[in-house]
XYZ file of C-alpha atoms in Angstrom:
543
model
C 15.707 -3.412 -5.920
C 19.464 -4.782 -6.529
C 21.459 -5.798 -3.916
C 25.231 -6.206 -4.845
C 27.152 -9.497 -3.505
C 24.052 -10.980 -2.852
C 20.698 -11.973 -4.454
C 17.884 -9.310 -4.960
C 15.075 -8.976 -1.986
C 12.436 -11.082 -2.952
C 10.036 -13.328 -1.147
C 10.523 -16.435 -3.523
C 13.691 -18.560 -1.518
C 14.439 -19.999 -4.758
C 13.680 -23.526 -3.185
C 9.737 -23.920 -3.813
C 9.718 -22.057 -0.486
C 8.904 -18.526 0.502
C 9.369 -16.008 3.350
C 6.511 -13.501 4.753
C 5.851 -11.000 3.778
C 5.966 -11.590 0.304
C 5.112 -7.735 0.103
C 7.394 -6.041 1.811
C 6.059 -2.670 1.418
C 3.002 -0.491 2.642
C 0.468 -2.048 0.159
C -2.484 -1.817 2.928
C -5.612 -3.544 2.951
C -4.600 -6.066 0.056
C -7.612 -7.363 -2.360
C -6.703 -10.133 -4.678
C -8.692 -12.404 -7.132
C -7.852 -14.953 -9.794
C -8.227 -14.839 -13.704
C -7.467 -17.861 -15.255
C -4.134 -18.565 -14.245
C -3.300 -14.674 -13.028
C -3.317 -13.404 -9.900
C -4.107 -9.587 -9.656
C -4.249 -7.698 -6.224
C -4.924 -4.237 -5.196
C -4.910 -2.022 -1.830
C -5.457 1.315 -0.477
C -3.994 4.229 -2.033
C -5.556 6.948 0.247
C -5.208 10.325 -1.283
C -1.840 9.399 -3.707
C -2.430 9.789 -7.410
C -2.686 7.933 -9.510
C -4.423 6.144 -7.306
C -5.858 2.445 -7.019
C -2.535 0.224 -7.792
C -2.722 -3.007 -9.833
C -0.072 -5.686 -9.086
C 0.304 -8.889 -11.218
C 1.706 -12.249 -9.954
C 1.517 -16.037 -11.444
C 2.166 -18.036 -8.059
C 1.232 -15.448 -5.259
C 4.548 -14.910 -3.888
C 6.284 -12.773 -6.659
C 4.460 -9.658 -7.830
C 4.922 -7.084 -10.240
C 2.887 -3.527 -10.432
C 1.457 -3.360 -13.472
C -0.838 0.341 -13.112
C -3.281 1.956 -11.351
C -7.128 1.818 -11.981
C -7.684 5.435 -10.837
C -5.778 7.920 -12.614
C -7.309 10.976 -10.577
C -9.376 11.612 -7.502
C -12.710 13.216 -7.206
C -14.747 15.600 -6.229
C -10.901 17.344 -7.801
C -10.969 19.985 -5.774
C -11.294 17.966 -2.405
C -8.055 16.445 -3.721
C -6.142 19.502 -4.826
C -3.951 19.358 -1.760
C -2.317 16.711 0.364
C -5.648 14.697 1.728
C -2.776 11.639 3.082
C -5.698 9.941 5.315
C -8.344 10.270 2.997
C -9.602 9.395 -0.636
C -9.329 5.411 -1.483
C -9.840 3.069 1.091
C -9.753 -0.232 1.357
C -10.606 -1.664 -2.037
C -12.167 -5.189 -3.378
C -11.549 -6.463 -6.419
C -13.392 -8.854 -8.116
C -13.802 -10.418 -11.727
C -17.181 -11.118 -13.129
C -19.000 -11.400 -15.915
C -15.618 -10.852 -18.620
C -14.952 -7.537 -16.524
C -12.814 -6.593 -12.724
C -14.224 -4.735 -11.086
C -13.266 -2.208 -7.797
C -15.535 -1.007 -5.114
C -14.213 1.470 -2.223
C -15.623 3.102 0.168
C -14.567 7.018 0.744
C -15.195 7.785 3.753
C -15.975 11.658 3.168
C -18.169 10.932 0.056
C -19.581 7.502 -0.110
C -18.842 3.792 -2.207
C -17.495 3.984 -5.551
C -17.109 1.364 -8.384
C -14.972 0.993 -11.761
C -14.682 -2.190 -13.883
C -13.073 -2.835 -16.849
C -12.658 -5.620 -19.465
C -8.852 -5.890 -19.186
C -6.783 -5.232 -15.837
C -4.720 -2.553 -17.166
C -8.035 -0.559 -18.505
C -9.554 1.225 -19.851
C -11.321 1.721 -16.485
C -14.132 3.545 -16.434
C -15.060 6.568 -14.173
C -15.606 6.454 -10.648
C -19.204 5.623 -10.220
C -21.157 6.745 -7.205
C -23.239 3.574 -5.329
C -24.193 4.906 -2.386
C -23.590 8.694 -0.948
C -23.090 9.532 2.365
C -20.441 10.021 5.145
C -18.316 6.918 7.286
C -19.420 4.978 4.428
C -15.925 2.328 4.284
C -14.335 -1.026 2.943
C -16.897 -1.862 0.174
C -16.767 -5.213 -1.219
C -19.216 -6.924 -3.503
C -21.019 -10.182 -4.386
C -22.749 -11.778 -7.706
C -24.038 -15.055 -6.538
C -23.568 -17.150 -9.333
C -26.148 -19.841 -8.650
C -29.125 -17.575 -8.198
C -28.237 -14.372 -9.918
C -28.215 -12.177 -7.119
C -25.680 -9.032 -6.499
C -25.343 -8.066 -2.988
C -23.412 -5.632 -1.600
C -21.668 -5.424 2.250
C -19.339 -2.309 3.767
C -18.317 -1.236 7.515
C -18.213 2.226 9.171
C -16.063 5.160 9.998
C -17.035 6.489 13.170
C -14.938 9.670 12.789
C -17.445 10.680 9.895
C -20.604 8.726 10.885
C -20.903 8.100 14.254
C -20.908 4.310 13.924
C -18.615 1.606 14.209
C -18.277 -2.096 14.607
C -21.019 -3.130 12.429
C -21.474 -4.135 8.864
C -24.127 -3.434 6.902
C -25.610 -5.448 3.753
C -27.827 -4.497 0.620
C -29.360 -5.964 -2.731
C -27.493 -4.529 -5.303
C -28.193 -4.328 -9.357
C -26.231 -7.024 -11.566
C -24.462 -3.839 -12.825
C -23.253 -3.003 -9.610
C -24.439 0.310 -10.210
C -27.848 0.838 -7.295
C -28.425 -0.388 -4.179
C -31.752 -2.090 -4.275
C -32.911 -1.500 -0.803
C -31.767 0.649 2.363
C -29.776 -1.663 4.165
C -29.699 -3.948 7.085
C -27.384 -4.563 9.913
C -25.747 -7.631 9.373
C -23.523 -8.173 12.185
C -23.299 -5.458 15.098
C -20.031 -6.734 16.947
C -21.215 -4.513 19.989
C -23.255 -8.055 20.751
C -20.458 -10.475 20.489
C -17.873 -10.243 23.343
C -15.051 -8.752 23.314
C -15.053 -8.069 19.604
C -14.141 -4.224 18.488
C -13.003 -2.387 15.225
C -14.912 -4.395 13.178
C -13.884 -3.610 10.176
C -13.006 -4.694 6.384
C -15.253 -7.334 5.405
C -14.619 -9.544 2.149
C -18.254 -10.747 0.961
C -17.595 -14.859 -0.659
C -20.004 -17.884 -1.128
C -19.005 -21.274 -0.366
C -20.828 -24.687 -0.010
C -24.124 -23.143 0.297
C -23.239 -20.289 2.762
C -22.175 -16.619 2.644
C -19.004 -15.707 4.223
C -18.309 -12.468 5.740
C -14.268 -12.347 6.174
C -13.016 -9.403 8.298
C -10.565 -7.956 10.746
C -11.642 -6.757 14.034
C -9.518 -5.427 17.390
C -7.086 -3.089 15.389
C -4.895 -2.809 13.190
C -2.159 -3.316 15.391
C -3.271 -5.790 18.005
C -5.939 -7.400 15.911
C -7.204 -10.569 14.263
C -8.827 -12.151 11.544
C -12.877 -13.056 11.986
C -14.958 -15.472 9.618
C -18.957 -15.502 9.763
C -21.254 -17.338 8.051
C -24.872 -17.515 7.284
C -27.227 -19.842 5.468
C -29.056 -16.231 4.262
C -27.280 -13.156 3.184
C -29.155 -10.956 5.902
C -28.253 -13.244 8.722
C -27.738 -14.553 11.270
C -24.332 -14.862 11.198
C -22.051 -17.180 13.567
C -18.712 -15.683 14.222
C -14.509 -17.272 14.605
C -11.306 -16.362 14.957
C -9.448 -17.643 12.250
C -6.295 -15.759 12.698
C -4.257 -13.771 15.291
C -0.565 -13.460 16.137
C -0.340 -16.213 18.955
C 2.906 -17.181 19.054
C 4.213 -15.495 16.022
C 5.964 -11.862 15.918
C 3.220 -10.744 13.324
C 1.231 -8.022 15.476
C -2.023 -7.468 14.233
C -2.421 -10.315 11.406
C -6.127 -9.265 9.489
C -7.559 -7.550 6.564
C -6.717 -9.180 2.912
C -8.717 -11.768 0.838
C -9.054 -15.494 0.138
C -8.215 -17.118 -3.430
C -8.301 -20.474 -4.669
C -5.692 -21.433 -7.506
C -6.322 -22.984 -10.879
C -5.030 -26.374 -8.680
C -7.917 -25.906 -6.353
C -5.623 -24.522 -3.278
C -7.115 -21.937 -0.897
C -4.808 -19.222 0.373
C -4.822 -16.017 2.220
C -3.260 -12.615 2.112
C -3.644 -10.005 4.647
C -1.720 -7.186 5.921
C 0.427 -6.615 9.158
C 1.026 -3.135 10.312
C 4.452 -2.181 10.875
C 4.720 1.569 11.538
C 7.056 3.959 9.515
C 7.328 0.785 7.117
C 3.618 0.794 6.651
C 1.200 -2.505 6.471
C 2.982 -4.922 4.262
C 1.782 -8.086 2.983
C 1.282 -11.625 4.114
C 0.435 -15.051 2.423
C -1.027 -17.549 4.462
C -1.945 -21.233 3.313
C -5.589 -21.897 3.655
C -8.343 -24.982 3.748
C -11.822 -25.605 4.765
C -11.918 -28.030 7.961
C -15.036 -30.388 7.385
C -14.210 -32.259 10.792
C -14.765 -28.980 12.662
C -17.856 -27.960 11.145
C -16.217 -26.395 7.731
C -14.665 -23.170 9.224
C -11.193 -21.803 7.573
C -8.322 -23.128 9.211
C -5.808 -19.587 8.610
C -1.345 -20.377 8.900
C -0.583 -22.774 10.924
C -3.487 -23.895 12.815
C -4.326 -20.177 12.928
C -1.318 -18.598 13.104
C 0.591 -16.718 10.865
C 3.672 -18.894 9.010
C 7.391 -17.154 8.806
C 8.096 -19.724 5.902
C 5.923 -22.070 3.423
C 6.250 -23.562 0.361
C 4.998 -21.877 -2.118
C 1.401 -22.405 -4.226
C 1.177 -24.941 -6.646
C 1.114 -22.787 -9.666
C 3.056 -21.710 -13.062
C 6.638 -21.043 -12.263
C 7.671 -17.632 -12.066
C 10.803 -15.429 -11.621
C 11.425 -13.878 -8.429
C 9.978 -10.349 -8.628
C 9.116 -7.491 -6.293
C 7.973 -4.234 -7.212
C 10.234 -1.748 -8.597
C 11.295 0.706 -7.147
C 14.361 2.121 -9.083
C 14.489 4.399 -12.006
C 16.348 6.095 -14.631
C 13.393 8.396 -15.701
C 13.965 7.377 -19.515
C 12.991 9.759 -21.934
C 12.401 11.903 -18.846
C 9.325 9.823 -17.732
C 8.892 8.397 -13.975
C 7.918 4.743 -13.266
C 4.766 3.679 -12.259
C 6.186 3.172 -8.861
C 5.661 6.927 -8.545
C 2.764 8.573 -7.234
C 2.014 12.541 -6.261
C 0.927 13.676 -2.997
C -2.433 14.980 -4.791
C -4.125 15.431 -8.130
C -1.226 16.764 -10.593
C -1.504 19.634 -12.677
C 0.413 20.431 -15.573
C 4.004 21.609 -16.007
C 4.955 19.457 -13.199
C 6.801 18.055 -14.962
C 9.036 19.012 -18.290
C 9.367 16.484 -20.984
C 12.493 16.148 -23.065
C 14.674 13.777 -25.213
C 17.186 12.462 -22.813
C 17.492 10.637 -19.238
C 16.632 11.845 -16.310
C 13.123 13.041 -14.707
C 13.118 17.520 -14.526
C 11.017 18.759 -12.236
C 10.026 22.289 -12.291
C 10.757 24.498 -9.403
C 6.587 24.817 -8.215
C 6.002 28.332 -7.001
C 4.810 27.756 -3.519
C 3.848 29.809 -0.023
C 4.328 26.462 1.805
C 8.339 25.245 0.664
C 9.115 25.339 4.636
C 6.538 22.058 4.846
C 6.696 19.492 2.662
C 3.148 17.545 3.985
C 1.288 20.650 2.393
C 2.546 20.262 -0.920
C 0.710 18.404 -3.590
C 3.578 18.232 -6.228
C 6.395 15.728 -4.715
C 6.491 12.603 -6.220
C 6.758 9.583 -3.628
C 7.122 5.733 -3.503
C 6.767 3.563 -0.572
C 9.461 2.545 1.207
C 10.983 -1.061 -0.392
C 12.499 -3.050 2.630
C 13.498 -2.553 5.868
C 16.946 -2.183 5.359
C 18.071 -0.155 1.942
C 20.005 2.890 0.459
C 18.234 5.425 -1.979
C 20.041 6.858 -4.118
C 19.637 10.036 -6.594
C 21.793 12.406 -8.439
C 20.088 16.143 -8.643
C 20.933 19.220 -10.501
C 19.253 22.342 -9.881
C 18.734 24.610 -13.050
C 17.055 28.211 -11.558
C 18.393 31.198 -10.537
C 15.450 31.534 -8.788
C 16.744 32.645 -5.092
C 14.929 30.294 -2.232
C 14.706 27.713 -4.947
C 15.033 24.347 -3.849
C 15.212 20.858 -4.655
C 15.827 17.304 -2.661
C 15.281 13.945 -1.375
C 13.194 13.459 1.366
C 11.747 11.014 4.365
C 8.285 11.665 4.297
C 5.704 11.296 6.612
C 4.343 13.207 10.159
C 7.614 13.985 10.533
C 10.089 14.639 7.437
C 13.680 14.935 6.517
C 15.233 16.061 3.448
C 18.668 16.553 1.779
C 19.539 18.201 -1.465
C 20.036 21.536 -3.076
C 18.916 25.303 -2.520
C 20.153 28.663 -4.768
C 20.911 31.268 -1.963
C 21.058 35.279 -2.744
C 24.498 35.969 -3.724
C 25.965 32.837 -2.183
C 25.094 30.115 -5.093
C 23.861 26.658 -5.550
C 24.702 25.433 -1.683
C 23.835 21.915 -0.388
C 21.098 21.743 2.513
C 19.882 19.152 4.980
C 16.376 20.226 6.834
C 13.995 18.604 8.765
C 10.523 18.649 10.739
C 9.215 16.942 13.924
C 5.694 15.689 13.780
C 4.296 19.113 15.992
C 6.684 21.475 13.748
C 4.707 23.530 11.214
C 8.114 25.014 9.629
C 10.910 22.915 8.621
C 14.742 23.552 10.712
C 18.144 23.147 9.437
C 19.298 19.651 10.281
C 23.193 20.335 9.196
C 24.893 23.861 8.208
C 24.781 24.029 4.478
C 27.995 24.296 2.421
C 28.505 25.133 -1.425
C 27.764 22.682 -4.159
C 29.859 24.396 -6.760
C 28.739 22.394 -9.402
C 25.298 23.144 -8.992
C 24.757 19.410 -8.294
C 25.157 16.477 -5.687
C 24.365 12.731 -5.286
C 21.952 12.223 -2.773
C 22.145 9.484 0.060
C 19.587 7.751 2.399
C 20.719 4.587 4.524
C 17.532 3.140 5.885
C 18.068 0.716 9.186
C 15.742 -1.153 11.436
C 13.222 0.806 12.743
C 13.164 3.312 9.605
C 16.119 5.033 11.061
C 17.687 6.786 8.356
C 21.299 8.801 7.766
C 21.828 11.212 5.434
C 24.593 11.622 3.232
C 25.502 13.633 -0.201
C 28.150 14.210 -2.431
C 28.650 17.561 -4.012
C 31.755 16.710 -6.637
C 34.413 18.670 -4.629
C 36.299 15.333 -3.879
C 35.501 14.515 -0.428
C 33.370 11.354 -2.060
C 29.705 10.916 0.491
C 29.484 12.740 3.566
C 27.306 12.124 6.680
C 24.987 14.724 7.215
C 23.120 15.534 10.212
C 21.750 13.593 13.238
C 19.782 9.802 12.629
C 16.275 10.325 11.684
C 13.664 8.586 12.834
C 10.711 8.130 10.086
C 7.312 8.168 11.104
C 4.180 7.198 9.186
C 1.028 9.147 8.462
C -2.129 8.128 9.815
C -3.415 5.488 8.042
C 0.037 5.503 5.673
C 3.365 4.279 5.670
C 6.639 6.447 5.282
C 7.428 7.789 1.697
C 10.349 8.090 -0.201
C 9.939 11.542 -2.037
C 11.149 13.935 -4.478
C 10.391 17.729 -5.142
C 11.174 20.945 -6.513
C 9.936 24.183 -5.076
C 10.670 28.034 -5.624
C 9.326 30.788 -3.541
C 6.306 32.717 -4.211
C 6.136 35.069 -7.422
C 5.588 35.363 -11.089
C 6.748 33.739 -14.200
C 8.947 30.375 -14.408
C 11.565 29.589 -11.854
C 13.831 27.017 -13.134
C 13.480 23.426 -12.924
C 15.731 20.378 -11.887
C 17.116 17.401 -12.848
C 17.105 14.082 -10.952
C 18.991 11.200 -12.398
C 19.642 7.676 -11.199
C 16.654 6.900 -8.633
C 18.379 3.440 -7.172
C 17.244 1.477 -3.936
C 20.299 -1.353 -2.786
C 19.143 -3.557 -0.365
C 21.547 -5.497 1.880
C 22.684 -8.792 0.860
C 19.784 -11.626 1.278
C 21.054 -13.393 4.335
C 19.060 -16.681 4.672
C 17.657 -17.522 8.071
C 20.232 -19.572 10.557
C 17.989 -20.520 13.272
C 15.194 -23.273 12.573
C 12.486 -21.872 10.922
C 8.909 -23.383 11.349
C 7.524 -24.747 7.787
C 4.449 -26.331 7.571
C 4.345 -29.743 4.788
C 2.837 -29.342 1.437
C -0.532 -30.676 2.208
C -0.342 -27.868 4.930
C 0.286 -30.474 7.778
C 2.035 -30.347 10.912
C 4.928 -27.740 11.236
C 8.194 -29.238 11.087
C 11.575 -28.080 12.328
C 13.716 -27.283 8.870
C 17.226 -25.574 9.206
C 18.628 -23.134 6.525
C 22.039 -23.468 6.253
């Protein structure tokens, strides 16, 4: 994501320091591990396809997304629609044995598992461990000194009934059975004022097995450790993270890695409404004089700035987010709303991603269709850009750039009976079940427009569009407010849609998919580092 007259948005400060989050984006309920001297993290894709996202980094502060793992979701028909608070939750990832492997729970059909020998696959298909409903946030263990594979996961109570607990099993070396029916291992009903226990990340270190998980909420939340001589417990219980101080609502859920060096860190997630949960790295170390427990931040809570790991240097890198479509293919930024089908999508020689105009009964809501193509939203504070052409005669046919989420907004281009290709600006409040007109339309005699979305603070957004008759961008429309899904973040989104009938309608061309982010402005007011040996804070000013 470019930002002219300044440097791009990044988490790297260029100075062996870096700012949280270093994801800025809704990649929830982070999973990383270590490979030699790669980093590789995952997170929750819900019901998005492809699903399962694979991000690459060297250091832990610059990533890259290199794939997905999951390239449709099953049972296929469950997923044939929008299912935006179901499908993949919570992942762990893991590397054993010369293979990674992912476990998830689904929390309408059970745990799954894929592995492969190299990160960006093969993987192989979704695997089945243990059926059943409320069955969430999976995470394995292969105990390396004895042999042993043990598997832990939480609850759902919307589907089972249960909540705050975990529950352990024996599990094959192939990760493919559960060896026995399971056993509480901590019920968080009996430790006070503990709820929402949730997420756990299964590790063993100096002798003991570590349960690592969130509890209280996403929002209002904090990070627990436990730890037991014995897999099946008993387990004693800390909090080794929670805002304090800090502005970081909420700080839990993620994973601990050591480095080649032998560093310990942390990344977790921090929800942050329409922007979804976005991504935090914490320094980490074991505190022998207080019985071994993780010490989390800064004495346990969450750092603003830090120098960075001691690792390979590395560029500074986010995930991408723009996109010319070359040779009329999207980026792997891009994910649909459900399981694609084909003729989604046209392919051709040139530039530029074409869209065909989907025959649908539900164009007046955009959260019911499967085929629009979305991203996450990059930064707080951006412009999307996208130039779109609409090529049917199809009347009712339509074509745009939308805010996605409970509510939606949208801008872009519609063919009206006897009137043309006009320009159109609708929306929907989160209780609406039919979109409204957020601007009168006016012609687009060109049969295209550029498309504009100015993102602020708070995910308020202004529309704006060009239409080529010389009055350059125009403001269209009130400010919109966007507002996440359930469990997901706001989504940037394209689509194409035609009215109900026979044969082809038409497709359309979008051109030029840009995010701009405003200038990096470096921080004025002291900022709170800790040292390298992850010390004392210190009072540092940026100039």
């Amino acid at each position: 994501m470019s930002a002219p007259g300044g440097r791009p948005w990044t988490a790297d400060l260029g100075d062996g320091t870096y700012r949280n989050p270093v994801l800025n984006a809704d990649w929830s309920d982070p999973d990383v591990v270590r490979a030699g001297e790669d980093f590789y993290l995952t997170a929750s894709s819900f019901g998005r396809v492809p699903g399962l996202p694979l991000l690459h980094s060297r250091d832990l502060v610059n990533w890259s997304l290199i794939g997905h793992a999951l390239d449709r979701l099953e049972p296929a028909a469950d997923f044939a629609v929008p299912r935006h608070d179901r499908g993949v939750w919570a992942p762990s990832l893991r590397h054993h044995a010369g293979r990674f492997w992912i476990f998830w729970g689904d929390p309408d059909h059970g745990i799954q598992q894929i592995s492969a020998e190299d990160v960006r696959g093969p993987w192989t298909a979704p695997h089945l461990v243990k059926a059943g409903k409320g069955l969430i946030d999976a995470c394995p263990l292969w105990d390396e000194e004895t042999g042993e594979a043990y598997l832990v996961h939480a609850w759902a109570k919307s589907r089972s009934g249960i909540k705050n607990r975990l529950t352990g099993h024996r599990m094959s070396p192939d990760g493919r059975e559960l060896l026995d029916e399971g056993k509480t291992l901590i019920d968080a009903d009996t430790i006070p004022g503990w709820f929402t226990l949730e997420g756990p990340k299964l590790y063993r270190h100096d002798g003991e097995f570590w349960i690592l998980a969130p509890a209280g909420g996403v929002t209002t939340g904090w990070q627990g450790a436990f730890r037991s001589r014995d897999f099946f417990g008993p387990y004693e219980e800390r909090v080794v993270l929670a805002q304090g101080r800090t502005g970081v609502n909420g700080p839990h859920q993620g994973g601990w890695v050591r480095t080649a060096a032998g560093e310990d860190w942390f990344l977790h997630f921090q929800e942050r409404g329409a922007y979804g949960r976005v991504v935090h790295l914490q320094p980490m170390r074991w505190d022998a004089e207080d019985g071994g427990w993780p010490v989390i931040g800064d004495a346990g809570e969450p750092v603003s700035v830090h120098r960075k790991p001691a690792a390979p240097g590395q560029p500074a890198e986010a995930p991408a987010s723009d996109d010319r479509f070359p040779g009329g293919r999207y980026g792997r930024q891009w994910q649909w709303t459900a399981n694609p089908r084909p003729g989604w999508t046209v392919e051709h020689g040139g530039d530029g991603l074409r869209l065909s105009c989907v025959r649908t009964a539900y164009a007046h809501d955009l959260r019911a269709l499967p085929n629009v193509l979305v991203q996450r939203l990059p930064a707080e504070t951006f412009t999307a850009e996208v130039e779109v052409s609409l090529g049917s005669e199809e009347p009712g046919a339509k074509a745009g750039l939308a805010v996605l989420g409970d509510a939606f907004g949208w801008i872009g281009l519609e063919r009206s009976r006897g009137e043309g290709v006009r320009l159109v600006h609708r929306y929907a409040e989160t209780v609406a079940e039919h979109e409204r007109d957020a601007e009168h339309s006016r012609p687009a005699p060109e049969g295209r427009a550029r498309l504009r979305i100015e993102v602020g603070p708070g995910a308020r957004c202004r529309f704006h569009a060009d239409t080529g008759d010389g009055t350059g961008f125009r403001p269209s429309g009130q400010v919109f407010a966007a507002t996440p899904w359930r469990w997901v973040g706001a989504l940037l989104g394209l689509f194409a849609t035609a009215p109900t009938g026979t044969g082809p309608a038409g497709t359309a061309c979008f051109t030029g998919f840009r995010t701009t982010a405003r200038p990096y402005e470096a921080p004025h007011a002291a900022t709170r580092h800790t040292d390298p040996s992850h010390g004392q804070p210190t009072e540092k000013s940026r100039p």
